[in-house]
Coordinates of N, CA and C in Angstrom, one line a residue:
M1 N 0.8 -1.2 0.0 CA 0.0 0.0 0.0 C 0.9 1.2 0.0
Y2 N 1.9 1.3 0.9 CA 2.8 2.4 0.9 C 3.5 2.7 -0.4
N3 N 4.0 1.5 -1.0 CA 4.7 1.7 -2.3 C 3.8 2.3 -3.4
M4 N 2.5 1.9 -3.3 CA 1.5 2.4 -4.3 C 1.3 3.9 -4.1
Q5 N 1.2 4.3 -2.9 CA 1.1 5.7 -2.6 C 2.3 6.5 -3.1
A6 N 3.5 5.9 -2.9 CA 4.7 6.6 -3.4 C 4.7 6.7 -4.9
V7 N 4.3 5.7 -5.6 CA 4.2 5.8 -7.0 C 3.3 6.9 -7.5
I8 N 2.1 7.0 -6.8 CA 1.2 8.1 -7.2 C 1.7 9.5 -6.9
R9 N 2.4 9.6 -5.7 CA 3.0 10.9 -5.4 C 4.1 11.3 -6.4
K10 N 4.9 10.4 -6.7 CA 6.0 10.7 -7.7 C 5.4 11.0 -9.1
S11 N 4.4 10.3 -9.5 CA 3.7 10.6 -10.7 C 3.1 12.0 -10.8
I12 N 2.5 12.4 -9.6 CA 1.9 13.7 -9.5 C 3.0 14.8 -9.6
N13 N 4.1 14.5 -8.9 CA 5.2 15.5 -8.9 C 5.8 15.6 -10.3
N14 N 6.0 14.5 -10.9 CA 6.6 14.5 -12.3 C 5.7 15.2 -13.3
S15 N 4.4 14.9 -13.2 CA 3.5 15.6 -14.1 C 3.4 17.1 -13.9
T16 N 3.5 17.5 -12.6 CA 3.5 18.9 -12.3 C 4.7 19.6 -12.9
I17 N 5.8 19.0 -12.9 CA 7.0 19.5 -13.5 C 6.9 19.6 -15.0
Q18 N 6.3 18.6 -15.6 CA 6.0 18.6 -17.0 C 5.1 19.8 -17.4
F19 N 4.1 20.0 -16.7 CA 3.2 21.1 -17.0 C 3.9 22.5 -16.8
E20 N 4.8 22.6 -15.8 CA 5.6 23.8 -15.6 C 6.5 24.0 -16.8
R21 N 7.1 22.9 -17.3 CA 8.0 23.0 -18.5 C 7.2 23.4 -19.7
L22 N 6.0 22.9 -19.8 CA 5.1 23.2 -20.9 C 4.9 24.7 -21.0
G23 N 4.7 25.4 -19.8 CA 4.4 26.8 -19.7 C 5.6 27.6 -20.3
Y24 N 6.8 27.2 -20.0 CA 8.0 27.9 -20.5 C 8.1 27.7 -22.0
I25 N 7.8 26.5 -22.5 CA 7.9 26.3 -24.0 C 6.8 27.2 -24.6
A26 N 5.6 27.3 -24.1 CA 4.6 28.2 -24.6 C 5.0 29.6 -24.6
N27 N 5.7 30.0 -23.5 CA 6.2 31.4 -23.5 C 7.3 31.7 -24.5
N28 N 8.2 30.7 -24.7 CA 9.2 30.9 -25.8 C 8.5 31.1 -27.1
L29 N 7.6 30.2 -27.4 CA 6.9 30.3 -28.7 C 6.1 31.6 -28.9
A30 N 5.5 32.1 -27.8 CA 4.8 33.3 -27.9 C 5.7 34.5 -28.1
N31 N 6.9 34.4 -27.8 CA 7.9 35.5 -27.9 C 8.8 35.4 -29.1
T32 N 8.4 34.6 -30.1 CA 9.2 34.4 -31.2 C 9.5 35.7 -32.0
N33 N 8.6 36.6 -32.0 CA 8.8 37.9 -32.7 C 9.1 39.0 -31.8
T34 N 9.4 38.7 -30.5 CA 9.8 39.8 -29.6 C 11.3 40.1 -29.8
V35 N 11.6 41.4 -29.9 CA 12.9 41.9 -30.2 C 13.9 41.4 -29.1
A36 N 15.0 40.7 -29.5 CA 16.0 40.3 -28.6 C 15.6 39.4 -27.4
Y37 N 14.5 38.8 -27.6 CA 14.0 37.9 -26.5 C 15.0 36.7 -26.3
K38 N 15.3 36.4 -25.1 CA 16.1 35.2 -24.7 C 15.2 34.1 -24.2
S39 N 15.2 33.0 -24.9 CA 14.4 31.9 -24.6 C 14.8 31.2 -23.3
N40 N 13.9 30.6 -22.6 CA 14.2 29.8 -21.4 C 14.4 28.4 -21.7
R41 N 15.4 27.8 -21.0 CA 15.7 26.4 -21.1 C 15.3 25.7 -19.8
F42 N 14.5 24.7 -19.8 CA 14.0 24.0 -18.6 C 14.8 22.7 -18.5
E43 N 15.6 22.6 -17.5 CA 16.4 21.4 -17.3 C 15.8 20.6 -16.2
Q44 N 15.6 19.3 -16.5 CA 15.0 18.4 -15.5 C 16.1 17.5 -14.9
L45 N 16.0 17.4 -13.6 CA 17.0 16.6 -12.8 C 16.2 15.5 -12.0
M46 N 16.7 14.2 -12.2 CA 16.1 13.1 -11.4 C 16.8 12.9 -10.1
R47 N 16.2 13.1 -9.0 CA 16.8 12.9 -7.7 C 16.9 11.4 -7.4
E48 N 17.7 11.1 -6.4 CA 17.9 9.7 -6.0 C 16.6 9.0 -5.6
D49 N 15.7 9.8 -5.0 CA 14.5 9.1 -4.6 C 13.4 9.0 -5.7
G50 N 13.8 9.3 -6.9 CA 12.9 9.2 -8.0 C 12.0 10.4 -8.4
Y51 N 12.1 11.4 -7.6 CA 11.4 12.6 -7.9 C 12.1 13.5 -8.9
V52 N 11.4 14.3 -9.7 CA 12.0 15.1 -10.7 C 12.0 16.6 -10.2
E53 N 13.1 17.3 -10.4 CA 13.2 18.7 -10.1 C 13.5 19.4 -11.4
G54 N 13.1 20.7 -11.4 CA 13.3 21.5 -12.6 C 14.1 22.7 -12.3
A55 N 15.0 23.1 -13.2 CA 15.8 24.3 -13.1 C 15.7 25.1 -14.4
I56 N 15.5 26.4 -14.2 CA 15.4 27.3 -15.4 C 16.7 28.0 -15.7
R57 N 17.1 28.0 -17.0 CA 18.2 28.6 -17.4 C 17.9 29.5 -18.6
T58 N 18.5 30.7 -18.7 CA 18.3 31.6 -19.9 C 19.2 31.2 -21.0
N59 N 18.7 31.1 -22.2 CA 19.5 30.9 -23.4 C 20.1 32.2 -23.8
A60 N 21.4 32.4 -23.4 CA 22.0 33.7 -23.6 C 22.6 33.9 -25.0
L61 N 22.4 32.9 -25.9 CA 23.0 33.1 -27.2 C 22.4 34.2 -28.0
Q62 N 23.2 34.9 -28.8 CA 22.7 36.0 -29.6 C 21.8 35.6 -30.7
G63 N 20.8 36.4 -30.9 CA 19.9 36.2 -32.1 C 20.5 36.9 -33.3
S64 N 19.8 36.7 -34.4 CA 20.3 37.3 -35.7 C 20.1 38.8 -35.6
I65 N 20.8 39.6 -36.4 CA 20.7 41.0 -36.4 C 19.8 41.4 -37.6
R66 N 18.8 42.3 -37.4 CA 17.9 42.7 -38.4 C 18.0 44.2 -38.6
V67 N 18.1 44.6 -39.9 CA 18.2 46.0 -40.2 C 16.9 46.7 -40.0
S68 N 16.9 48.0 -39.5 CA 15.7 48.7 -39.3 C 15.9 50.1 -40.0
K69 N 14.8 50.9 -40.0 CA 14.9 52.3 -40.5 C 14.9 53.3 -39.4
N70 N 14.8 52.9 -38.2 CA 14.8 53.8 -37.0 C 16.2 54.2 -36.6
P71 N 16.6 55.5 -36.6 CA 17.9 55.9 -36.2 C 18.2 55.6 -34.7
Y72 N 17.2 55.4 -33.9 CA 17.4 55.2 -32.5 C 17.5 53.7 -32.2
D73 N 17.3 52.8 -33.2 CA 17.4 51.4 -32.9 C 18.9 51.0 -32.9
V74 N 19.2 50.1 -31.9 CA 20.5 49.6 -31.8 C 20.5 48.1 -31.5
A75 N 21.5 47.4 -32.0 CA 21.6 46.0 -31.7 C 23.0 45.8 -31.1
I76 N 23.1 44.9 -30.1 CA 24.4 44.5 -29.5 C 24.9 43.3 -30.3
N77 N 26.0 43.5 -31.0 CA 26.6 42.4 -31.8 C 27.7 41.8 -30.9
G78 N 27.3 40.9 -30.0 CA 28.2 40.3 -29.1 C 27.6 40.2 -27.7
E79 N 28.4 40.1 -26.7 CA 27.8 39.9 -25.3 C 27.5 41.3 -24.8
G80 N 26.6 41.2 -23.8 CA 26.3 42.5 -23.0 C 24.8 42.8 -23.0
Y81 N 24.5 43.7 -22.1 CA 23.1 44.2 -21.9 C 23.1 45.7 -21.7
I82 N 22.0 46.4 -22.0 CA 21.9 47.8 -21.8 C 21.2 48.0 -20.5
P83 N 21.7 48.8 -19.6 CA 21.0 49.1 -18.3 C 19.9 50.1 -18.6
V84 N 18.7 49.9 -18.1 CA 17.6 50.8 -18.3 C 16.9 51.0 -17.0
V85 N 16.3 52.2 -16.8 CA 15.8 52.6 -15.5 C 14.3 52.9 -15.7
S86 N 13.5 52.3 -14.8 CA 12.0 52.5 -14.9 C 11.6 53.9 -14.4
P87 N 10.4 54.3 -14.6 CA 9.9 55.6 -14.1 C 10.0 55.6 -12.5
D88 N 10.0 54.4 -11.9 CA 10.1 54.4 -10.4 C 11.6 54.3 -9.9
G89 N 12.5 54.3 -10.9 CA 13.9 54.2 -10.5 C 14.6 52.8 -10.4
E90 N 13.8 51.8 -10.8 CA 14.3 50.4 -10.8 C 15.2 50.2 -12.0
V91 N 16.4 49.6 -11.8 CA 17.3 49.3 -12.8 C 17.2 47.8 -13.2
Q92 N 17.0 47.6 -14.5 CA 17.0 46.2 -15.1 C 17.9 46.3 -16.4
Y93 N 18.0 45.2 -17.1 CA 19.0 45.1 -18.2 C 18.3 44.4 -19.4
T94 N 18.6 44.9 -20.6 CA 17.9 44.4 -21.8 C 18.9 44.4 -23.0
R95 N 18.5 43.6 -23.9 CA 19.2 43.6 -25.2 C 18.2 44.1 -26.3
D96 N 17.0 44.5 -25.9 CA 16.0 45.0 -26.8 C 16.4 46.5 -27.1
G97 N 17.0 46.7 -28.2 CA 17.5 48.0 -28.6 C 16.5 48.8 -29.5
S98 N 15.2 48.4 -29.5 CA 14.2 49.2 -30.2 C 13.9 50.4 -29.4
L99 N 14.7 51.5 -29.6 CA 14.6 52.7 -28.7 C 13.8 53.8 -29.4
K100 N 13.5 54.9 -28.7 CA 12.8 56.0 -29.2 C 13.2 57.3 -28.5
R101 N 12.9 58.4 -29.0 CA 13.0 59.7 -28.3 C 11.8 59.9 -27.5
G102 N 11.9 59.8 -26.2 CA 10.7 59.8 -25.4 C 10.4 61.1 -24.7
E103 N 9.7 61.0 -23.6 CA 9.3 62.2 -22.9 C 10.5 63.0 -22.5
G104 N 10.5 64.4 -22.7 CA 11.6 65.2 -22.4 C 12.7 65.2 -23.3
G105 N 12.6 64.4 -24.4 CA 13.6 64.2 -25.4 C 14.6 63.2 -25.0
Y106 N 14.4 62.4 -24.0 CA 15.4 61.4 -23.6 C 15.2 60.1 -24.4
L107 N 16.4 59.5 -24.6 CA 16.4 58.2 -25.3 C 15.8 57.1 -24.3
M108 N 14.8 56.4 -24.8 CA 14.0 55.5 -24.0 C 13.7 54.2 -24.7
T109 N 13.3 53.2 -23.9 CA 12.8 51.9 -24.5 C 11.4 52.2 -25.0
V110 N 10.8 51.2 -25.7 CA 9.5 51.4 -26.2 C 8.4 51.5 -25.0
D111 N 8.8 50.9 -23.9 CA 7.9 51.0 -22.7 C 8.3 52.1 -21.7
D112 N 9.1 53.1 -22.2 CA 9.4 54.3 -21.4 C 10.3 54.1 -20.3
W113 N 11.3 53.2 -20.4 CA 12.4 53.1 -19.4 C 13.6 53.9 -20.0
L114 N 14.2 54.6 -19.1 CA 15.3 55.5 -19.5 C 16.6 54.7 -19.8
V115 N 17.3 55.0 -20.9 CA 18.5 54.3 -21.2 C 19.7 54.9 -20.5
G116 N 20.4 54.0 -19.7 CA 21.5 54.5 -19.0 C 21.2 55.5 -18.0
D117 N 22.1 56.5 -17.8 CA 21.9 57.6 -16.9 C 21.0 58.7 -17.5
G118 N 20.6 58.6 -18.7 CA 19.8 59.6 -19.4 C 20.6 60.3 -20.5
I119 N 20.1 60.1 -21.7 CA 20.7 60.7 -22.9 C 19.6 61.6 -23.5
K120 N 19.8 62.9 -23.4 CA 18.8 63.8 -23.9 C 19.1 64.3 -25.3
I121 N 18.1 64.1 -26.2 CA 18.3 64.5 -27.6 C 17.7 65.9 -27.8
P122 N 18.5 66.8 -28.3 CA 18.0 68.2 -28.5 C 16.7 68.2 -29.3
A123 N 15.8 69.2 -29.0 CA 14.6 69.3 -29.8 C 14.8 69.7 -31.2
N124 N 15.9 70.4 -31.5 CA 16.2 70.8 -32.9 C 17.2 69.9 -33.6
S125 N 17.3 68.6 -33.1 CA 18.3 67.7 -33.7 C 17.9 67.4 -35.1
Y126 N 19.0 67.5 -35.9 CA 18.8 67.2 -37.4 C 19.1 65.8 -37.7
K127 N 20.1 65.2 -37.0 CA 20.6 63.8 -37.2 C 21.2 63.3 -35.9
I128 N 21.0 62.0 -35.7 CA 21.6 61.3 -34.6 C 22.4 60.2 -35.1
E129 N 23.7 60.1 -34.6 CA 24.6 59.0 -35.0 C 25.0 58.3 -33.8
I130 N 24.9 57.0 -33.8 CA 25.3 56.2 -32.6 C 26.5 55.3 -33.0
K131 N 27.6 55.6 -32.4 CA 28.8 55.0 -32.7 C 28.9 53.5 -32.2
P132 N 29.8 52.7 -32.8 CA 29.9 51.3 -32.3 C 30.3 51.2 -30.8
N133 N 30.9 52.2 -30.3 CA 31.2 52.2 -28.8 C 30.1 52.7 -27.9
G134 N 29.0 53.1 -28.6 CA 27.8 53.5 -27.8 C 27.7 55.0 -27.7
D135 N 28.7 55.8 -28.2 CA 28.6 57.2 -28.1 C 27.5 57.7 -29.0
V136 N 26.7 58.6 -28.5 CA 25.5 59.2 -29.2 C 25.9 60.6 -29.7
I137 N 25.9 60.8 -31.0 CA 26.4 62.1 -31.6 C 25.2 62.8 -32.2
N138 N 25.1 64.1 -31.9 CA 24.0 64.9 -32.4 C 24.6 65.9 -33.5
Y139 N 23.7 66.1 -34.5 CA 24.0 67.2 -35.5 C 22.8 68.1 -35.5
D140 N 23.1 69.4 -35.3 CA 22.0 70.4 -35.3 C 21.5 70.7 -36.7
N141 N 22.4 70.6 -37.7 CA 21.9 70.8 -39.1 C 22.9 70.0 -40.0
A142 N 22.7 70.1 -41.3 CA 23.5 69.3 -42.2 C 25.0 69.7 -42.2
G143 N 25.3 70.9 -41.9 CA 26.7 71.4 -41.9 C 27.3 71.6 -40.6
S144 N 26.6 71.2 -39.5 CA 27.1 71.5 -38.1 C 28.2 70.4 -37.7
L145 N 28.9 70.8 -36.7 CA 29.9 69.9 -36.2 C 29.3 68.9 -35.3
P146 N 29.8 67.7 -35.2 CA 29.2 66.6 -34.3 C 29.4 67.0 -32.8
E147 N 28.3 66.7 -32.1 CA 28.4 66.9 -30.6 C 28.0 65.7 -29.9
K148 N 28.8 65.2 -29.0 CA 28.5 64.0 -28.2 C 27.6 64.4 -27.1
I149 N 26.4 63.7 -27.0 CA 25.4 64.0 -26.0 C 25.3 62.9 -25.0
G150 N 26.0 61.9 -25.1 CA 25.9 60.8 -24.1 C 26.5 59.5 -24.7
T151 N 26.4 58.4 -23.9 CA 26.9 57.1 -24.3 C 25.9 56.0 -23.8
I152 N 25.6 55.2 -24.7 CA 24.8 54.0 -24.3 C 25.7 53.0 -23.7
P153 N 25.5 52.8 -22.4 CA 26.4 51.9 -21.7 C 26.1 50.4 -21.9
I154 N 27.1 49.6 -21.9 CA 26.9 48.1 -22.0 C 27.5 47.4 -20.8
V155 N 26.8 46.5 -20.2 CA 27.3 45.8 -19.0 C 27.3 44.3 -19.4
Q156 N 28.2 43.6 -18.7 CA 28.2 42.1 -18.8 C 28.1 41.4 -17.5
F157 N 27.8 40.1 -17.5 CA 27.6 39.4 -16.3 C 28.5 38.1 -16.4
D158 N 28.9 37.6 -15.2 CA 29.8 36.4 -15.2 C 29.0 35.2 -15.7
S159 N 27.7 35.1 -15.4 CA 26.9 34.0 -15.8 C 25.5 34.5 -16.3
P160 N 25.5 35.0 -17.6 CA 24.3 35.6 -18.1 C 23.1 34.6 -18.2
E161 N 23.4 33.3 -18.4 CA 22.4 32.3 -18.4 C 21.7 32.1 -17.1
S162 N 22.2 32.7 -16.0 CA 21.6 32.6 -14.7 C 20.7 33.8 -14.4
L163 N 20.6 34.8 -15.3 CA 19.8 36.0 -15.0 C 18.4 35.6 -14.9
D164 N 17.6 36.3 -14.1 CA 16.2 36.1 -13.9 C 15.4 37.0 -14.9
Q165 N 14.3 36.5 -15.3 CA 13.4 37.3 -16.2 C 12.9 38.5 -15.4
G166 N 13.0 39.7 -15.9 CA 12.4 40.9 -15.3 C 11.1 41.3 -16.0
Q167 N 10.9 42.6 -16.1 CA 9.7 43.1 -16.7 C 9.8 43.3 -18.2
H168 N 8.9 42.9 -18.9 CA 8.8 43.2 -20.4 C 10.1 43.0 -21.1
N169 N 10.6 41.8 -21.1 CA 11.8 41.5 -21.9 C 13.1 42.1 -21.3
K170 N 13.1 42.2 -20.0 CA 14.3 42.7 -19.3 C 14.8 41.6 -18.4
M171 N 16.1 41.8 -17.9 CA 16.7 40.7 -17.1 C 17.1 41.4 -15.8
V172 N 17.1 40.5 -14.7 CA 17.5 41.0 -13.4 C 18.6 40.1 -12.9
P173 N 19.7 40.7 -12.3 CA 20.8 39.8 -11.8 C 20.4 39.2 -10.5
N174 N 21.2 38.1 -10.2 CA 21.0 37.5 -8.9 C 22.4 37.0 -8.4
E175 N 22.5 36.3 -7.4 CA 23.8 35.9 -6.8 C 24.5 35.0 -7.8
E176 N 23.8 34.2 -8.5 CA 24.5 33.2 -9.4 C 25.0 33.9 -10.6
S177 N 24.3 34.9 -11.1 CA 24.7 35.6 -12.4 C 25.8 36.6 -12.1
G178 N 25.9 37.1 -10.9 CA 27.0 38.1 -10.6 C 26.4 39.5 -10.9
E179 N 27.1 40.4 -10.3 CA 26.7 41.8 -10.5 C 27.2 42.3 -11.9
P180 N 26.5 43.3 -12.5 CA 26.8 43.9 -13.7 C 28.2 44.6 -13.7
R181 N 28.9 44.5 -14.7 CA 30.2 45.3 -14.8 C 30.2 46.0 -16.1
I182 N 30.6 47.3 -16.1 CA 30.6 48.1 -17.3 C 31.7 47.6 -18.2
V183 N 31.4 47.5 -19.5 CA 32.3 47.1 -20.5 C 32.9 48.4 -21.2
K184 N 34.2 48.5 -21.3 CA 34.8 49.7 -21.9 C 35.6 49.2 -23.1
A185 N 35.8 50.2 -24.0 CA 36.6 50.0 -25.2 C 36.1 48.9 -26.1
E186 N 34.8 48.6 -26.0 CA 34.2 47.7 -26.9 C 33.5 48.4 -28.0
E187 N 33.4 47.8 -29.2 CA 32.7 48.4 -30.3 C 31.7 47.4 -30.9
N188 N 30.7 47.1 -30.2 CA 29.7 46.1 -30.6 C 28.3 46.6 -30.7
I189 N 28.1 47.9 -30.8 CA 26.8 48.5 -31.0 C 26.6 48.8 -32.5
Q190 N 25.4 48.4 -33.0 CA 25.1 48.6 -34.4 C 23.9 49.4 -34.5
Q191 N 24.0 50.6 -35.1 CA 22.8 51.5 -35.3 C 21.9 51.0 -36.4
Y192 N 20.7 51.5 -36.4 CA 19.7 51.1 -37.5 C 19.6 49.5 -37.5
A193 N 19.5 48.9 -36.4 CA 19.4 47.5 -36.3 C 18.8 47.0 -35.0
T194 N 18.2 45.9 -35.0 CA 17.7 45.2 -33.7 C 18.1 43.7 -33.8
E195 N 18.1 43.1 -32.6 CA 18.4 41.7 -32.5 C 17.0 40.9 -32.6
V196 N 17.1 39.8 -33.3 CA 15.9 38.9 -33.4 C 15.9 38.0 -32.2
S197 N 14.7 37.5 -31.8 CA 14.6 36.5 -30.7 C 15.4 35.3 -31.1
N198 N 16.0 34.7 -30.0 CA 16.8 33.5 -30.3 C 16.0 32.2 -30.1
T199 N 14.7 32.3 -30.1 CA 13.9 31.1 -29.9 C 14.0 30.3 -31.2
D200 N 14.3 29.0 -31.0 CA 14.3 28.1 -32.2 C 13.0 27.4 -32.2
I201 N 12.1 27.8 -33.2 CA 10.8 27.3 -33.3 C 10.7 25.8 -33.5
Y202 N 11.6 25.3 -34.4 CA 11.5 23.9 -34.7 C 11.9 23.0 -33.5
D203 N 12.9 23.5 -32.7 CA 13.4 22.8 -31.5 C 12.3 22.8 -30.5
E204 N 11.6 24.0 -30.3 CA 10.6 24.1 -29.3 C 9.4 23.2 -29.6
L205 N 9.0 23.1 -30.9 CA 7.9 22.3 -31.3 C 8.2 20.8 -31.2
N206 N 9.5 20.5 -31.5 CA 9.9 19.1 -31.3 C 9.9 18.7 -29.8
T207 N 10.3 19.6 -29.0 CA 10.2 19.3 -27.5 C 8.8 19.2 -27.0
L208 N 8.0 20.1 -27.6 CA 6.5 20.1 -27.2 C 5.9 18.7 -27.6
M209 N 6.2 18.2 -28.7 CA 5.6 16.9 -29.2 C 6.1 15.7 -28.3
R210 N 7.4 15.8 -27.9 CA 8.0 14.7 -27.0 C 7.4 14.8 -25.6
M211 N 7.1 16.1 -25.2 CA 6.5 16.3 -23.9 C 5.1 15.8 -23.9
N212 N 4.4 16.0 -25.0 CA 3.0 15.5 -25.0 C 2.9 14.0 -24.8
T213 N 3.8 13.3 -25.5 CA 3.9 11.8 -25.4 C 4.2 11.4 -23.9
S214 N 5.2 12.1 -23.3 CA 5.6 11.8 -22.0 C 4.5 12.1 -21.0
M215 N 3.8 13.2 -21.2 CA 2.7 13.5 -20.2 C 1.5 12.5 -20.3
I216 N 1.2 12.1 -21.5 CA 0.2 11.1 -21.7 C 0.6 9.8 -21.0
A217 N 1.9 9.4 -21.1 CA 2.3 8.2 -20.4 C 2.3 8.3 -18.9
S218 N 2.6 9.5 -18.4 CA 2.6 9.8 -17.0 C 1.2 9.7 -16.4
L219 N 0.3 10.3 -17.2 CA -1.2 10.3 -16.7 C -1.8 8.9 -16.8
N220 N -1.4 8.2 -17.8 CA -1.9 6.8 -17.8 C -1.3 5.9 -16.7
L221 N 0.0 6.2 -16.3 CA 0.5 5.5 -15.2 C -0.2 5.8 -13.9
M222 N -0.5 7.1 -13.7 CA -1.2 7.6 -12.6 C -2.6 6.9 -12.5
K223 N -3.3 6.8 -13.6 CA -4.6 6.1 -13.6 C -4.5 4.7 -13.2
I224 N -3.5 4.0 -13.8 CA -3.3 2.6 -13.4 C -3.0 2.4 -12.0
A225 N -2.1 3.2 -11.5 CA -1.7 3.1 -10.0 C -2.9 3.4 -9.1
D226 N -3.7 4.4 -9.5 CA -4.9 4.8 -8.7 C -5.9 3.6 -8.7
D227 N -6.1 3.0 -9.9 CA -7.0 1.9 -9.9 C -6.5 0.7 -9.0
M228 N -5.2 0.4 -9.1 CA -4.7 -0.6 -8.3 C -4.8 -0.3 -6.8
Y229 N -4.6 1.0 -6.5 CA -4.7 1.4 -5.1 C -6.1 1.2 -4.6
N230 N -7.1 1.6 -5.4 CA -8.5 1.5 -5.0 C -8.9 0.0 -4.8
K231 N -8.4 -0.8 -5.7 CA -8.7 -2.3 -5.6 C -8.1 -2.9 -4.4
A232 N -6.8 -2.4 -4.0 CA -6.2 -2.9 -2.8 C -7.0 -2.6 -1.6
I233 N -7.5 -1.4 -1.6 CA -8.3 -0.9 -0.4 C -9.6 -1.7 -0.3
N234 N -10.2 -2.0 -1.5 CA -11.5 -2.8 -1.5 C -11.3 -4.2 -1.0
I235 N -10.1 -4.8 -1.4 CA -9.8 -6.1 -0.9 C -9.6 -6.2 0.6
R236 N -8.9 -5.2 1.1 CA -8.7 -5.1 2.6 C -10.0 -4.9 3.3
E237 N -10.9 -4.1 2.8 CA -12.1 -3.8 3.4 C -13.1 -5.0 3.3
G238 N -12.9 -5.8 2.2 CA -13.8 -6.9 2.0 C -13.3 -8.1 2.9

């Protein structure tokens, strides 16, 4: 009787883990077209007692670079994240470089987070040039001299795959990922471009189909174990 209860408990635990993994796969597929989205990898670990545990890892690999027509758009061609600040002062990190000239003329994300310490674009700006090192250059008119108005900072982490998901396609550091450190003398920013999501649709769909088979098998096993358990109870009572 005890062994039968253990089988049922393990089956419930393992099925719960499978449903959790299914949620992450669905989230990856839903963000296929999200700029610079980093897909989640769900790792399953079998403990010695037969129970399954799940661990979430971020796929930190770079997505493809796509050309855009927006002069404020930037892509990071290599490692790193752009620090952005919420209206409430919270700092998170993103590779989503689909930027805009926001409130007050400041360079912002599409959801109004400030880029870096604040880069203010003049109201009479004729042209903005963003250098590979992140320097933002303004031209007042066609013949004016270039004026540096700020720099888009880039930070790196010791373990980017350990970063936690933050708000709206942003990342949050933790003890395992390490603290952000400013990258200097790098030239990996590309203007008029954004990074594509690194979600592999075919791999996700293949995993989804294999999971479906596994979940059906787990549920069938639970039903068989439950039937046997009920029969054992009826025999004892009889």
